[in-house]
Short mmCIF file of C-alpha atoms in Angstrom, two decimals:
data_model
loop_
_atom_site.label_atom_id
_atom_site.label_comp_id
_atom_site.label_asym_id
_atom_site.label_seq_id
_atom_site.Cartn_x
_atom_site.Cartn_y
_atom_site.Cartn_z
CA MET Z 1 36.44 50.12 0.69
CA ALA Z 2 34.41 48.30 3.31
CA ARG Z 3 31.37 48.45 1.03
CA LEU Z 4 33.41 46.93 -1.82
CA GLY Z 5 34.52 44.12 0.47
CA PHE Z 6 30.91 43.48 1.45
CA PHE Z 7 29.79 43.18 -2.18
CA VAL Z 8 32.69 40.85 -2.97
CA LEU Z 9 31.66 38.65 -0.03
CA VAL Z 10 28.02 38.60 -1.14
CA PHE Z 11 29.01 37.80 -4.71
CA SER Z 12 31.26 34.98 -3.49
CA PHE Z 13 28.39 33.42 -1.52
CA ALA Z 14 26.12 33.76 -4.57
CA LEU Z 15 28.65 31.95 -6.74
CA TYR Z 16 29.08 29.24 -4.12
CA GLY Z 17 25.32 28.75 -3.86
CA ALA Z 18 24.99 28.52 -7.63
CA GLY Z 19 27.80 25.99 -7.71
CA VAL Z 20 26.16 23.81 -5.07
CA ALA Z 21 22.82 23.96 -6.91
CA ALA Z 22 24.49 23.08 -10.22
CA SER Z 23 26.35 20.20 -8.59
CA ALA Z 24 23.13 18.84 -7.06
CA SER Z 25 21.32 19.21 -10.37
CA THR Z 26 24.10 17.35 -12.20
CA SER Z 27 24.10 14.62 -9.56
CA ASN Z 28 20.33 14.10 -9.80
CA SER Z 29 20.54 14.11 -13.59
CA SER Z 30 23.24 11.43 -13.50
CA THR Z 31 21.21 9.37 -11.04
CA THR Z 32 18.12 9.69 -13.24
CA ASP Z 33 20.16 8.38 -16.17
CA TYR Z 34 21.30 5.53 -13.93
CA ILE Z 35 17.70 4.74 -13.00
CA VAL Z 36 16.60 4.74 -16.65
CA ALA Z 37 19.46 2.41 -17.58
CA SER Z 38 18.78 0.09 -14.63
CA CYS Z 39 15.06 -0.08 -15.37
CA LYS Z 40 15.81 -1.59 -18.77
CA ALA Z 41 16.48 -4.82 -16.89
CA THR Z 42 12.86 -4.92 -15.71
CA ARG Z 43 9.75 -6.17 -17.47
CA TYR Z 44 8.00 -2.80 -17.27
CA PRO Z 45 10.74 -0.16 -17.70
CA ALA Z 46 8.40 2.83 -18.12
CA VAL Z 47 6.59 1.99 -14.88
CA CYS Z 48 9.97 1.46 -13.22
CA VAL Z 49 11.25 4.91 -14.19
CA GLU Z 50 7.96 6.55 -13.18
CA CYS Z 51 8.14 4.95 -9.74
CA LEU Z 52 11.81 5.59 -8.97
CA SER Z 53 12.80 8.85 -10.64
CA GLY Z 54 11.41 10.86 -7.73
CA TYR Z 55 13.82 9.11 -5.36
CA ALA Z 56 17.05 9.99 -7.18
CA SER Z 57 18.51 11.70 -4.11
CA LEU Z 58 18.04 8.48 -2.09
CA ILE Z 59 19.26 6.08 -4.76
CA ARG Z 60 22.46 7.97 -5.69
CA GLN Z 61 23.58 5.44 -8.32
CA ASN Z 62 23.82 2.74 -5.65
CA GLU Z 63 22.44 -0.64 -6.69
CA GLN Z 64 21.49 -1.67 -3.17
CA HIS Z 65 19.66 1.62 -2.60
CA LEU Z 66 17.94 1.18 -5.98
CA ALA Z 67 16.64 -2.28 -5.12
CA GLN Z 68 15.61 -1.24 -1.61
CA THR Z 69 13.75 1.82 -2.89
CA ALA Z 70 11.95 -0.22 -5.56
CA LEU Z 71 10.87 -2.67 -2.88
CA SER Z 72 9.64 0.09 -0.57
CA VAL Z 73 7.63 1.68 -3.39
CA SER Z 74 6.09 -1.72 -4.13
CA LEU Z 75 5.00 -2.06 -0.50
CA SER Z 76 3.51 1.45 -0.47
CA ARG Z 77 1.47 0.81 -3.60
CA ALA Z 78 0.34 -2.60 -2.37
CA GLN Z 79 -0.89 -1.03 0.88
CA SER Z 80 -2.83 1.60 -1.04
CA ALA Z 81 -4.37 -0.99 -3.37
CA ALA Z 82 -5.27 -3.28 -0.47
CA ALA Z 83 -7.10 -0.44 1.29
CA PHE Z 84 -8.97 0.40 -1.91
CA VAL Z 85 -10.02 -3.22 -2.51
CA ALA Z 86 -11.25 -3.59 1.07
CA LYS Z 87 -13.62 -0.64 0.58
CA MET Z 88 -15.17 -2.21 -2.52
CA THR Z 89 -17.31 -4.58 -0.43
CA GLN Z 90 -19.27 -1.51 0.70
CA VAL Z 91 -20.17 -0.38 -2.81
CA ARG Z 92 -23.92 -0.06 -3.26
CA GLY Z 93 -25.40 -2.57 -5.67
CA ILE Z 94 -22.47 -4.97 -5.59
CA LYS Z 95 -23.45 -8.45 -6.78
CA PRO Z 96 -22.97 -11.51 -4.54
CA ARG Z 97 -20.38 -13.01 -6.90
CA GLU Z 98 -18.50 -9.71 -7.02
CA ARG Z 99 -18.59 -9.46 -3.24
CA GLU Z 100 -17.02 -12.90 -2.88
CA ALA Z 101 -14.31 -12.04 -5.39
CA VAL Z 102 -13.60 -8.79 -3.57
CA LYS Z 103 -13.39 -10.59 -0.21
CA ASP Z 104 -10.93 -13.11 -1.66
CA CYS Z 105 -8.93 -10.31 -3.24
CA THR Z 106 -8.86 -8.42 0.05
CA GLU Z 107 -7.34 -11.48 1.71
CA ASN Z 108 -4.86 -11.93 -1.13
CA MET Z 109 -3.76 -8.31 -1.01
CA GLY Z 110 -3.45 -8.46 2.77
CA ASP Z 111 -1.10 -11.42 2.39
CA SER Z 112 0.77 -9.55 -0.33
CA VAL Z 113 1.30 -6.54 1.93
CA ASP Z 114 2.45 -8.78 4.78
CA ARG Z 115 5.04 -10.51 2.61
CA LEU Z 116 6.31 -7.28 1.12
CA SER Z 117 6.59 -5.83 4.63
CA ARG Z 118 8.71 -8.81 5.64
CA SER Z 119 10.90 -8.46 2.58
CA VAL Z 120 11.46 -4.73 3.20
CA LYS Z 121 12.42 -5.43 6.82
CA GLU Z 122 14.71 -8.31 5.81
CA PHE Z 123 16.40 -6.22 3.14
CA GLY Z 124 16.96 -3.46 5.68
CA GLN Z 125 18.63 -5.92 8.05
CA MET Z 126 21.03 -7.06 5.35
CA GLY Z 127 23.36 -4.11 5.81
CA ARG Z 128 26.85 -5.13 4.77
CA ALA Z 129 26.21 -8.85 5.13
CA VAL Z 130 28.51 -11.10 3.13
CA GLY Z 131 28.85 -14.77 2.31
CA GLN Z 132 26.25 -17.09 3.76
CA ASP Z 133 24.65 -14.30 5.79
CA PHE Z 134 23.97 -12.33 2.61
CA MET Z 135 22.63 -15.42 0.84
CA TRP Z 136 20.28 -16.20 3.72
CA HIS Z 137 18.82 -12.69 3.91
CA MET Z 138 18.55 -12.39 0.13
CA SER Z 139 16.85 -15.77 -0.24
CA ASN Z 140 14.18 -14.69 2.24
CA VAL Z 141 13.67 -11.39 0.42
CA GLN Z 142 13.33 -13.04 -2.98
CA THR Z 143 10.97 -15.72 -1.67
CA TRP Z 144 8.63 -13.20 -0.06
CA ILE Z 145 8.55 -10.89 -3.07
CA SER Z 146 7.73 -13.83 -5.35
CA ALA Z 147 4.97 -14.98 -2.99
CA SER Z 148 3.59 -11.44 -2.84
CA LEU Z 149 3.45 -11.30 -6.63
CA THR Z 150 1.57 -14.62 -6.62
CA ASP Z 151 -0.96 -13.17 -4.17
CA GLN Z 152 -1.56 -10.20 -6.46
CA ASN Z 153 -2.09 -12.43 -9.49
CA THR Z 154 -4.42 -14.69 -7.50
CA CYS Z 155 -6.54 -11.63 -6.71
CA LEU Z 156 -6.77 -10.84 -10.42
CA ASP Z 157 -7.71 -14.45 -11.23
CA GLY Z 158 -10.81 -14.05 -9.09
CA PHE Z 159 -12.19 -11.54 -11.59
CA ALA Z 160 -11.50 -13.61 -14.70
CA GLY Z 161 -14.28 -14.11 -17.23
CA SER Z 162 -16.86 -11.80 -18.77
CA VAL Z 163 -19.41 -12.65 -16.07
CA MET Z 164 -17.36 -10.48 -13.68
CA ASP Z 165 -17.18 -7.50 -16.04
CA GLY Z 166 -18.23 -4.19 -14.55
CA ASN Z 167 -16.99 -1.08 -12.78
CA ILE Z 168 -15.78 -2.94 -9.69
CA LYS Z 169 -13.68 -5.36 -11.70
CA ALA Z 170 -12.24 -2.55 -13.83
CA ALA Z 171 -11.33 -0.41 -10.82
CA ILE Z 172 -9.69 -3.24 -8.91
CA ARG Z 173 -7.83 -4.63 -11.90
CA ARG Z 174 -6.42 -1.20 -12.75
CA ARG Z 175 -4.88 -0.81 -9.31
CA VAL Z 176 -3.76 -4.38 -8.71
CA ILE Z 177 -2.20 -4.72 -12.17
CA ASN Z 178 -0.16 -1.59 -11.47
CA VAL Z 179 0.99 -3.04 -8.14
CA ALA Z 180 1.88 -6.33 -9.83
CA LYS Z 181 4.01 -4.49 -12.40
CA VAL Z 182 5.78 -2.51 -9.68
CA THR Z 183 6.38 -5.68 -7.65
CA SER Z 184 7.68 -7.54 -10.71
CA ASN Z 185 10.10 -4.69 -11.36
CA ALA Z 186 11.24 -4.67 -7.73
CA LEU Z 187 11.94 -8.40 -7.90
CA ALA Z 188 13.96 -7.94 -11.08
CA LEU Z 189 16.09 -5.21 -9.49
CA VAL Z 190 16.57 -7.24 -6.31
CA ASN Z 191 17.60 -10.27 -8.37
CA ARG Z 192 20.08 -8.16 -10.34
CA PHE Z 193 21.57 -6.72 -7.16
CA ALA Z 194 21.90 -10.23 -5.70
CA ALA Z 195 23.54 -11.62 -8.85
CA ARG Z 196 26.06 -8.79 -9.06
CA HIS Z 197 26.83 -9.02 -5.37
CA ARG Z 198 27.57 -12.73 -5.72
CA ALA Z 199 29.69 -12.15 -8.81
CA ALA Z 200 31.72 -9.46 -7.05
CA ALA Z 201 32.21 -11.70 -4.01
CA ALA Z 202 33.32 -14.60 -6.19
CA ALA Z 203 35.78 -12.39 -8.07
CA SER Z 204 37.31 -11.10 -4.84
CA THR Z 205 37.91 -14.63 -3.52
CA GLU Z 206 39.68 -15.62 -6.73
CA LYS Z 207 42.28 -12.86 -6.40
CA PRO Z 208 45.71 -14.08 -5.18
#
């Protein structure tokens, strides 16, 4: 009888574990669907989904978490690209014109990383801010993301024209263009979060 009770207990734990796993799987699946739907509001939806789908457990169908995660991913990719660009000045056989473009791009990407870092920190300080406090924090975040995107595009402008064609240009453009797409998407999701937050706040003040 004791043995039967033991097997019943083990079976119960097995069922419970399976239920928890199924619940987590369903939750992540729902969040992934939420991410896919949200990314349709961005300019590069496929890139958006690729960047964010791995963070479903952090996002949890929360628009603020979605925007914050997108912004953090943008910073991470910008840091990686900036480090890569900085190393390009050491490439053997680099031409003087290429070296100057790489130096300028290194500065641009450094500025981009700095501004994204500020925006991530500012977004994190937002918390449950409302009213003018929310507007102030959000305005700073949006301004810095936009400026960061400008820095990235300025880097790319330095390699414009066929005279700059070559392996260095191709390698840098591939990475910086990806960062620019990710940053553009992050800005779109931040803007959407801000707009919906304002709309919800306005609706709540209109209620009797």
